[in-house]
mmCIF file of C-alpha atoms in Angstrom:
data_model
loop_
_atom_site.group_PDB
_atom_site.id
_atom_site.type_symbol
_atom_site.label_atom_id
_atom_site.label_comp_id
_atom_site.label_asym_id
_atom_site.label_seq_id
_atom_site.Cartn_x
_atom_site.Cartn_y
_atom_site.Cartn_z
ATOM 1 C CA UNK A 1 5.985 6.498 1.397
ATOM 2 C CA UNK A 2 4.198 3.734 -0.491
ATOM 3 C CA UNK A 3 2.460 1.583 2.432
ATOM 4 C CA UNK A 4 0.890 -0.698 0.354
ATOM 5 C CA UNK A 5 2.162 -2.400 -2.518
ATOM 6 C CA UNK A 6 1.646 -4.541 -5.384
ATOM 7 C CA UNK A 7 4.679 -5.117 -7.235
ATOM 8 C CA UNK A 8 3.352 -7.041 -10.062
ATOM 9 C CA UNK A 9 1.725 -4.286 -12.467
ATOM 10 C CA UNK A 10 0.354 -6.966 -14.540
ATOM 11 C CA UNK A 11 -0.262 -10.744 -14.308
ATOM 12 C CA UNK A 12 -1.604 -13.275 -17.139
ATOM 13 C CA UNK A 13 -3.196 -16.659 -16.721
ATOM 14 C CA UNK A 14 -4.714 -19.246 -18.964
ATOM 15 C CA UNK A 15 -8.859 -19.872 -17.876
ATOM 16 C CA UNK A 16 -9.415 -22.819 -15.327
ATOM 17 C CA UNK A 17 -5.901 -22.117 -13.692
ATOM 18 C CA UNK A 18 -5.115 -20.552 -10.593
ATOM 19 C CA UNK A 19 -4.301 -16.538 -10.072
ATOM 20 C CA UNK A 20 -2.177 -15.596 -7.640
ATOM 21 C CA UNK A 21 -2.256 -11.811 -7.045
ATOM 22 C CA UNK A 22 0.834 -10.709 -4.394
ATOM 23 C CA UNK A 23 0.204 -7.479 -2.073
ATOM 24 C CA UNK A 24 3.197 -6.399 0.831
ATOM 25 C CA UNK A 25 2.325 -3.677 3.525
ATOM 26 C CA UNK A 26 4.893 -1.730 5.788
ATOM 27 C CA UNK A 27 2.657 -0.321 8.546
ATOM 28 C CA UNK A 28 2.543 -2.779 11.606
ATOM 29 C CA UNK A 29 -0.935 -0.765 12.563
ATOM 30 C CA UNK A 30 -2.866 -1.949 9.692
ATOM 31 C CA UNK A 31 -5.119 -5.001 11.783
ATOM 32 C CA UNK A 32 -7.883 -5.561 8.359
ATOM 33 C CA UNK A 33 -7.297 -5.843 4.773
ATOM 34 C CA UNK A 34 -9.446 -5.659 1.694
ATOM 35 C CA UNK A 35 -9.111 -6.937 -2.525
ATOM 36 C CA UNK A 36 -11.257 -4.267 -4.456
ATOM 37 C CA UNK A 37 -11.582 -5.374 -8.327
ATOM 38 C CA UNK A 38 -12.073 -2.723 -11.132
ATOM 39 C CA UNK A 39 -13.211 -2.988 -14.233
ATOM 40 C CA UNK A 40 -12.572 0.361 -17.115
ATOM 41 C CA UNK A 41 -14.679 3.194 -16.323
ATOM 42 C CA UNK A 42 -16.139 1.857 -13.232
ATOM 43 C CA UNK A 43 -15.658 2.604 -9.660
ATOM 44 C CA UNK A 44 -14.072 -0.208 -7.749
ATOM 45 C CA UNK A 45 -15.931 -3.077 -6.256
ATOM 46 C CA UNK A 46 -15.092 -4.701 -3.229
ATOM 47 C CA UNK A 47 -14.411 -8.665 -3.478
ATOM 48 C CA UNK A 48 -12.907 -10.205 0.054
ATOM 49 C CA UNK A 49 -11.907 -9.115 3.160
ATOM 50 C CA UNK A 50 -9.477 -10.248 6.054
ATOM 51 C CA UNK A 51 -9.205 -9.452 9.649
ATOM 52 C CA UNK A 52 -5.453 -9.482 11.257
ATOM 53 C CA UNK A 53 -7.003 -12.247 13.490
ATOM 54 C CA UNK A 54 -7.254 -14.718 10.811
ATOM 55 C CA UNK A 55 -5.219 -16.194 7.805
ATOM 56 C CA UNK A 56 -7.030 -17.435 5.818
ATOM 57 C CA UNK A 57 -10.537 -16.277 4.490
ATOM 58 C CA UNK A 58 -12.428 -18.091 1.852
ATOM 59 C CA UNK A 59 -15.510 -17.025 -0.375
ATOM 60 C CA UNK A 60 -16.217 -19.372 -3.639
ATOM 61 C CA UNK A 61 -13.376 -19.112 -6.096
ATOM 62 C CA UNK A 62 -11.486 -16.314 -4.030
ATOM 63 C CA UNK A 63 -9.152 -16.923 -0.962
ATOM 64 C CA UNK A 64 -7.213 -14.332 1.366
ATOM 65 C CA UNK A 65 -4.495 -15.033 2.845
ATOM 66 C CA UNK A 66 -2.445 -12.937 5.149
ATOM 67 C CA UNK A 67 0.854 -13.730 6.710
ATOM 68 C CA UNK A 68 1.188 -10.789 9.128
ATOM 69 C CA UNK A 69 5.209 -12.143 9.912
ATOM 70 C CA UNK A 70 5.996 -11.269 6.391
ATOM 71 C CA UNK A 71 3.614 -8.723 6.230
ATOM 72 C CA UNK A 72 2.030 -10.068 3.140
ATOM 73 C CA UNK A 73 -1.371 -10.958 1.839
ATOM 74 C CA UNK A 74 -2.403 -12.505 -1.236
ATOM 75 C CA UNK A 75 -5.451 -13.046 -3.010
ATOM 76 C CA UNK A 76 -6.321 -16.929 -5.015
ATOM 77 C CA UNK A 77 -8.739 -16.979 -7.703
ATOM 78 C CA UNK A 78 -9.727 -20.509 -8.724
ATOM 79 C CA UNK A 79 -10.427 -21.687 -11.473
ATOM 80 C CA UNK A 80 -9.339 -18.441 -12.755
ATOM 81 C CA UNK A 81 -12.684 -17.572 -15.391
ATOM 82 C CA UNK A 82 -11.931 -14.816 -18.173
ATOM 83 C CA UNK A 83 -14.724 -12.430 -16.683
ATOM 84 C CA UNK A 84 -11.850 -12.176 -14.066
ATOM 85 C CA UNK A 85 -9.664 -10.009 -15.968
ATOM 86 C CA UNK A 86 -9.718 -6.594 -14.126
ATOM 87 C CA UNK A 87 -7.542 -4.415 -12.057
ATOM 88 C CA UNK A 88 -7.151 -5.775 -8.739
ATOM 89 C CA UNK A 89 -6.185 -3.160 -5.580
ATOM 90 C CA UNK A 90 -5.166 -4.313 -2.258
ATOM 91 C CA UNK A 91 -6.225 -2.294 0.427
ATOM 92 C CA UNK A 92 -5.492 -1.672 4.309
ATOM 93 C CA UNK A 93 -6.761 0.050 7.482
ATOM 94 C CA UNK A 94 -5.583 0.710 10.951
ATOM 95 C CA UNK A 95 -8.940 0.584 12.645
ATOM 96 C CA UNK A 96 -7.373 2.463 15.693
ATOM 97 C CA UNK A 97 -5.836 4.921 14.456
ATOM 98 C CA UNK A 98 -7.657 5.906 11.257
ATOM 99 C CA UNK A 99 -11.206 4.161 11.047
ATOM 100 C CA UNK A 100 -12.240 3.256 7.963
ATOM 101 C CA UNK A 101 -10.086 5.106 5.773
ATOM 102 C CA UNK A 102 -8.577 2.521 3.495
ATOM 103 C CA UNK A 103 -4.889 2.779 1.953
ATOM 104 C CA UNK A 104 -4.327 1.174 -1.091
ATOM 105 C CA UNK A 105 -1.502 -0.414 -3.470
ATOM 106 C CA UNK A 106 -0.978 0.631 -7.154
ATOM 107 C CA UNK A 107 -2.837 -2.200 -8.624
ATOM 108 C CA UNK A 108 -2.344 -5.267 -10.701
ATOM 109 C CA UNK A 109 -3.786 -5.853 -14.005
ATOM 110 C CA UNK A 110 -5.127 -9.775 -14.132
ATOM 111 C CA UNK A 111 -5.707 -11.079 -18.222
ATOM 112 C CA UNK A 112 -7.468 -14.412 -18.045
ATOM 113 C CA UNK A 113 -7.210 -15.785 -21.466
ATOM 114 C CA UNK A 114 -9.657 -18.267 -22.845
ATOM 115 C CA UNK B 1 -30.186 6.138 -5.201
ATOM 116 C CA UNK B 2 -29.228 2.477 -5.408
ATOM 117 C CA UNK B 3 -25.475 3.309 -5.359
ATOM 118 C CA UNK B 4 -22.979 6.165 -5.006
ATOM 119 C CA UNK B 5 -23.369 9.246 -7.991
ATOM 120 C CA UNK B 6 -20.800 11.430 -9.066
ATOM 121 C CA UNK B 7 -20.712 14.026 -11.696
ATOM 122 C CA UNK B 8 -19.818 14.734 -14.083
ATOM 123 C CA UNK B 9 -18.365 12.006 -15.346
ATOM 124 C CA UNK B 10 -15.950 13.494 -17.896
ATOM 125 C CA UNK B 11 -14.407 17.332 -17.306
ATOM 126 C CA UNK B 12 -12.221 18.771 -19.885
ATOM 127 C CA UNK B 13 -10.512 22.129 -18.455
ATOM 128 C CA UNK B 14 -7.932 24.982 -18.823
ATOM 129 C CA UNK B 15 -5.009 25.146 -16.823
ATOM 130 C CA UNK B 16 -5.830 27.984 -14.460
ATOM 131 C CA UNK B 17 -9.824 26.974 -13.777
ATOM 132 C CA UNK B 18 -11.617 26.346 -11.124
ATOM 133 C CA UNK B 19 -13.484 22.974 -10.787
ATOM 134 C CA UNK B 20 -16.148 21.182 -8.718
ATOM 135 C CA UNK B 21 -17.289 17.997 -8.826
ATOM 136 C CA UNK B 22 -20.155 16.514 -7.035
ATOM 137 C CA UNK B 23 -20.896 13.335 -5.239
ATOM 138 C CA UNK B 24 -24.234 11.854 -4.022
ATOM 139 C CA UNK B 25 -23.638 9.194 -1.302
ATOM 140 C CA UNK B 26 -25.806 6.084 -0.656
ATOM 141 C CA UNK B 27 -28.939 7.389 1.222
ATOM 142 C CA UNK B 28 -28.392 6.567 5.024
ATOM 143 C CA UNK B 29 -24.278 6.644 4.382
ATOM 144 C CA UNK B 30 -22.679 8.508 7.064
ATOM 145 C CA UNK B 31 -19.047 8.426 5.756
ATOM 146 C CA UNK B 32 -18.277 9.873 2.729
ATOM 147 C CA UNK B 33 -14.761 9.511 1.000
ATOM 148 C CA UNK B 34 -12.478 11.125 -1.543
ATOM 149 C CA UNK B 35 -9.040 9.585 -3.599
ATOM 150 C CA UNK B 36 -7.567 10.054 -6.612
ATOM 151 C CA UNK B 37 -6.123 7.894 -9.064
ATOM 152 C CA UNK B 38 -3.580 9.254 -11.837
ATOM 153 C CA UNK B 39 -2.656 7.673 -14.458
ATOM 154 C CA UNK B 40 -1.118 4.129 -13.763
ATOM 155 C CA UNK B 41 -0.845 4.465 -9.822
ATOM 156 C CA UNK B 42 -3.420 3.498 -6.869
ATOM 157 C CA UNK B 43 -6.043 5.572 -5.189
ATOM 158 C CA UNK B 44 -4.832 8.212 -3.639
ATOM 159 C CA UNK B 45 -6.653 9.329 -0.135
ATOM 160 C CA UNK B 46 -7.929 12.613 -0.300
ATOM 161 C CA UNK B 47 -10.729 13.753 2.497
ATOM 162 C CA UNK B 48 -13.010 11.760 4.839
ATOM 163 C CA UNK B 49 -16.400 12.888 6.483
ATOM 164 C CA UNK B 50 -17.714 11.338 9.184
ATOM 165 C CA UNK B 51 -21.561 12.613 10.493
ATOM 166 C CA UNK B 52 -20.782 15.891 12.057
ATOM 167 C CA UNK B 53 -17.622 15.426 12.865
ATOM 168 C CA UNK B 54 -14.592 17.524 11.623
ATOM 169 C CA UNK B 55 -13.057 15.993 8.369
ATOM 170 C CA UNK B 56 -10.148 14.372 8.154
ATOM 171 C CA UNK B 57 -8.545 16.447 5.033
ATOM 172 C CA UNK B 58 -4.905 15.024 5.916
ATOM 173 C CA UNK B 59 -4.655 13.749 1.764
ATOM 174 C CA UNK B 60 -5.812 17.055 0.395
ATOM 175 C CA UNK B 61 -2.354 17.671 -1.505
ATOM 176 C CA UNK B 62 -2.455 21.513 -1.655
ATOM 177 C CA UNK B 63 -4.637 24.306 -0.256
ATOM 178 C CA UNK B 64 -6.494 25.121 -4.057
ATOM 179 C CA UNK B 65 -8.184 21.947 -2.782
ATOM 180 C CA UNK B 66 -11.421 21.728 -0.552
ATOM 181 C CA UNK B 67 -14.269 19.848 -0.143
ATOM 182 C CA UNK B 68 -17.920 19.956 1.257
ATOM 183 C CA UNK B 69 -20.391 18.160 2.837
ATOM 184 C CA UNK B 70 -24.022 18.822 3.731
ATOM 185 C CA UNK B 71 -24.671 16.678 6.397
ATOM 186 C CA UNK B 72 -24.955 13.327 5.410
ATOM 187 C CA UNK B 73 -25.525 13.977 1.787
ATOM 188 C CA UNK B 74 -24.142 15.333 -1.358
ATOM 189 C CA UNK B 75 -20.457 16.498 -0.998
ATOM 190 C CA UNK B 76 -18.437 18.548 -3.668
ATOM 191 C CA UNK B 77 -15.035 18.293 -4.127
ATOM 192 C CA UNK B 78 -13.658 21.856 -5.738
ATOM 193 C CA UNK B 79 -10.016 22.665 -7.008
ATOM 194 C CA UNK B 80 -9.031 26.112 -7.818
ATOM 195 C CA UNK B 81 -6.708 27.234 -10.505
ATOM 196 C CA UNK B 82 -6.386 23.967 -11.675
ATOM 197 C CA UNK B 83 -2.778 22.662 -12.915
ATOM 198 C CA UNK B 84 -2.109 19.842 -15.124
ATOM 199 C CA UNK B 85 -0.830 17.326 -12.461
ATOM 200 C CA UNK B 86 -4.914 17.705 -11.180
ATOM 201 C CA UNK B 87 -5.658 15.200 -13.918
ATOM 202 C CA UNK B 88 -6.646 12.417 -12.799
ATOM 203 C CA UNK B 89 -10.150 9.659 -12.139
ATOM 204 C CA UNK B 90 -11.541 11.518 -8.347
ATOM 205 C CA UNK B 91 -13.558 8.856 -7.182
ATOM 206 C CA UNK B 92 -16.320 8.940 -4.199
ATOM 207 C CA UNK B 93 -16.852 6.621 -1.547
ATOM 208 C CA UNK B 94 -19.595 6.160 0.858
ATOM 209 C CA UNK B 95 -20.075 3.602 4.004
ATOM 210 C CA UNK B 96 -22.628 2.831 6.185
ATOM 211 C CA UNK B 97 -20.665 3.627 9.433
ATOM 212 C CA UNK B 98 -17.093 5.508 9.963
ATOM 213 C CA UNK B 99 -15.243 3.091 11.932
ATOM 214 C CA UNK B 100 -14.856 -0.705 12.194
ATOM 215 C CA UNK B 101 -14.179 -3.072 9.316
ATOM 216 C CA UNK B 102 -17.330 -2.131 6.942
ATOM 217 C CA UNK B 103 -16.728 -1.626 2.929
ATOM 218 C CA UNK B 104 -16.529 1.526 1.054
ATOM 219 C CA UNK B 105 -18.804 1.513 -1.636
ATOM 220 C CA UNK B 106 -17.439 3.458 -4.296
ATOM 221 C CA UNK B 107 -18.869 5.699 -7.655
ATOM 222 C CA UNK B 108 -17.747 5.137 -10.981
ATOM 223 C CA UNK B 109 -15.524 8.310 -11.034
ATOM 224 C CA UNK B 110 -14.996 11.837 -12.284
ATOM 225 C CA UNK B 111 -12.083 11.649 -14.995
ATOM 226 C CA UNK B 112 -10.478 15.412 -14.823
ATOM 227 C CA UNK B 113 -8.373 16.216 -17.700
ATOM 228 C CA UNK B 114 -6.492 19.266 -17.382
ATOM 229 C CA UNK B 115 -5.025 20.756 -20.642
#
């Protein structure tokens, strides 16, 4: 029962344009969401966060935005820059029910090419 | 330490061993965190400490696996008799508090390769 999930495995963009990465959740109880980024042989690193409260959260070049109706969130990275290129996990909780423990989605592999 | 440890970073083993792998937690962490990733899928939840509290070991996919945790410090993560679907990157995770919306801060892995 995949909760979280990124259906795009992989996404490519030219440097300067926008990324879109696309992220769909199933369980109504998750109320905060999270974009980790992860670089090859590294542990993942945490990039943006969103409360169910808000839509839209902002911080430089990256933008969350959640549509709770749809049950969808996705991440904006503009100007896309090719440092970018990573894997990119959504992740979820359900505060209430199970604290911090987060719930991720497969991952999608951004290329920015120069 | 300035982040979260694990180790060792690479483990080559026979089908049929036992192995353990260790994580060291940022210093003043009081949840600690376990998942899995296999080849080409997402982290997989494993086992949660929080303080003193019971664990939560509701991802722990089959009894060969267990996990420790000294109080609020190091925690090993052991699998018995190892089989080949075991391989996979465990990774750690620490945060400063168990509930609420913090961030898990996570190591750079243990990559188990089961032959």
């Amino acid at each position: 029962d995949q909760q979280v999930k990124q259906n795009s495995p992989s996404l490519s963009v030219q440097e300067g344009r926008i990324s879109i990465l696309n992220c769909d959740y199933t369980n109504s109880m998750f109320d905060y969401f999270l974009w980790y980024k992860k670089y090859p042989a590294e542990g993942p690193t945490f990039l943006i966060s969103i409360s169910s409260i808000k839509d839209k959260n902002e911080d430089g070049r990256f933008t969350v935005f959640l549509n709770k109706s749809a049950k969808h969130l996705s991440l904006h990275i503009v100007p896309s820059q090719p440092g970018d290129s990573a894997v990119y996990f959504c992740a979820a909780s359900a505060r209430e029910t199970s604290g911090s423990r987060l719930t991720f989605g497969e991952g999608t592999q951004l290329t920015v090419n120069p | 330490g300035a982040g979260v440890s694990q180790s060792p970073s690479n483990k080559v083993t026979e089908k049929g061993k036992d192995v353990e792998l260790r994580c060291d937690p940022i210093s003043g962490h009081t949840a600690l965190y376990w998942y899995r990733q296999r080849l080409g899928q997402g982290l997989e939840f494993l086992i949660y400490f929080q303080g003193n509290s019971a664990p939560d070991k509701s991802g722990l996919p089959s009894d060969r696996f267990s996990a420790e945790r000294t109080g609020e410090s190091v925690s090993t993560l052991t699998i018995q008799r190892t089989q080949q679907e075991d391989s996979a990157v465990y990774l750690c995770a620490s945060s400063s508090q168990g509930g609420g919306a913090n961030v898990l801060t996570f190591g750079a892995g243990s990559r188990l390769t089961v032959l």
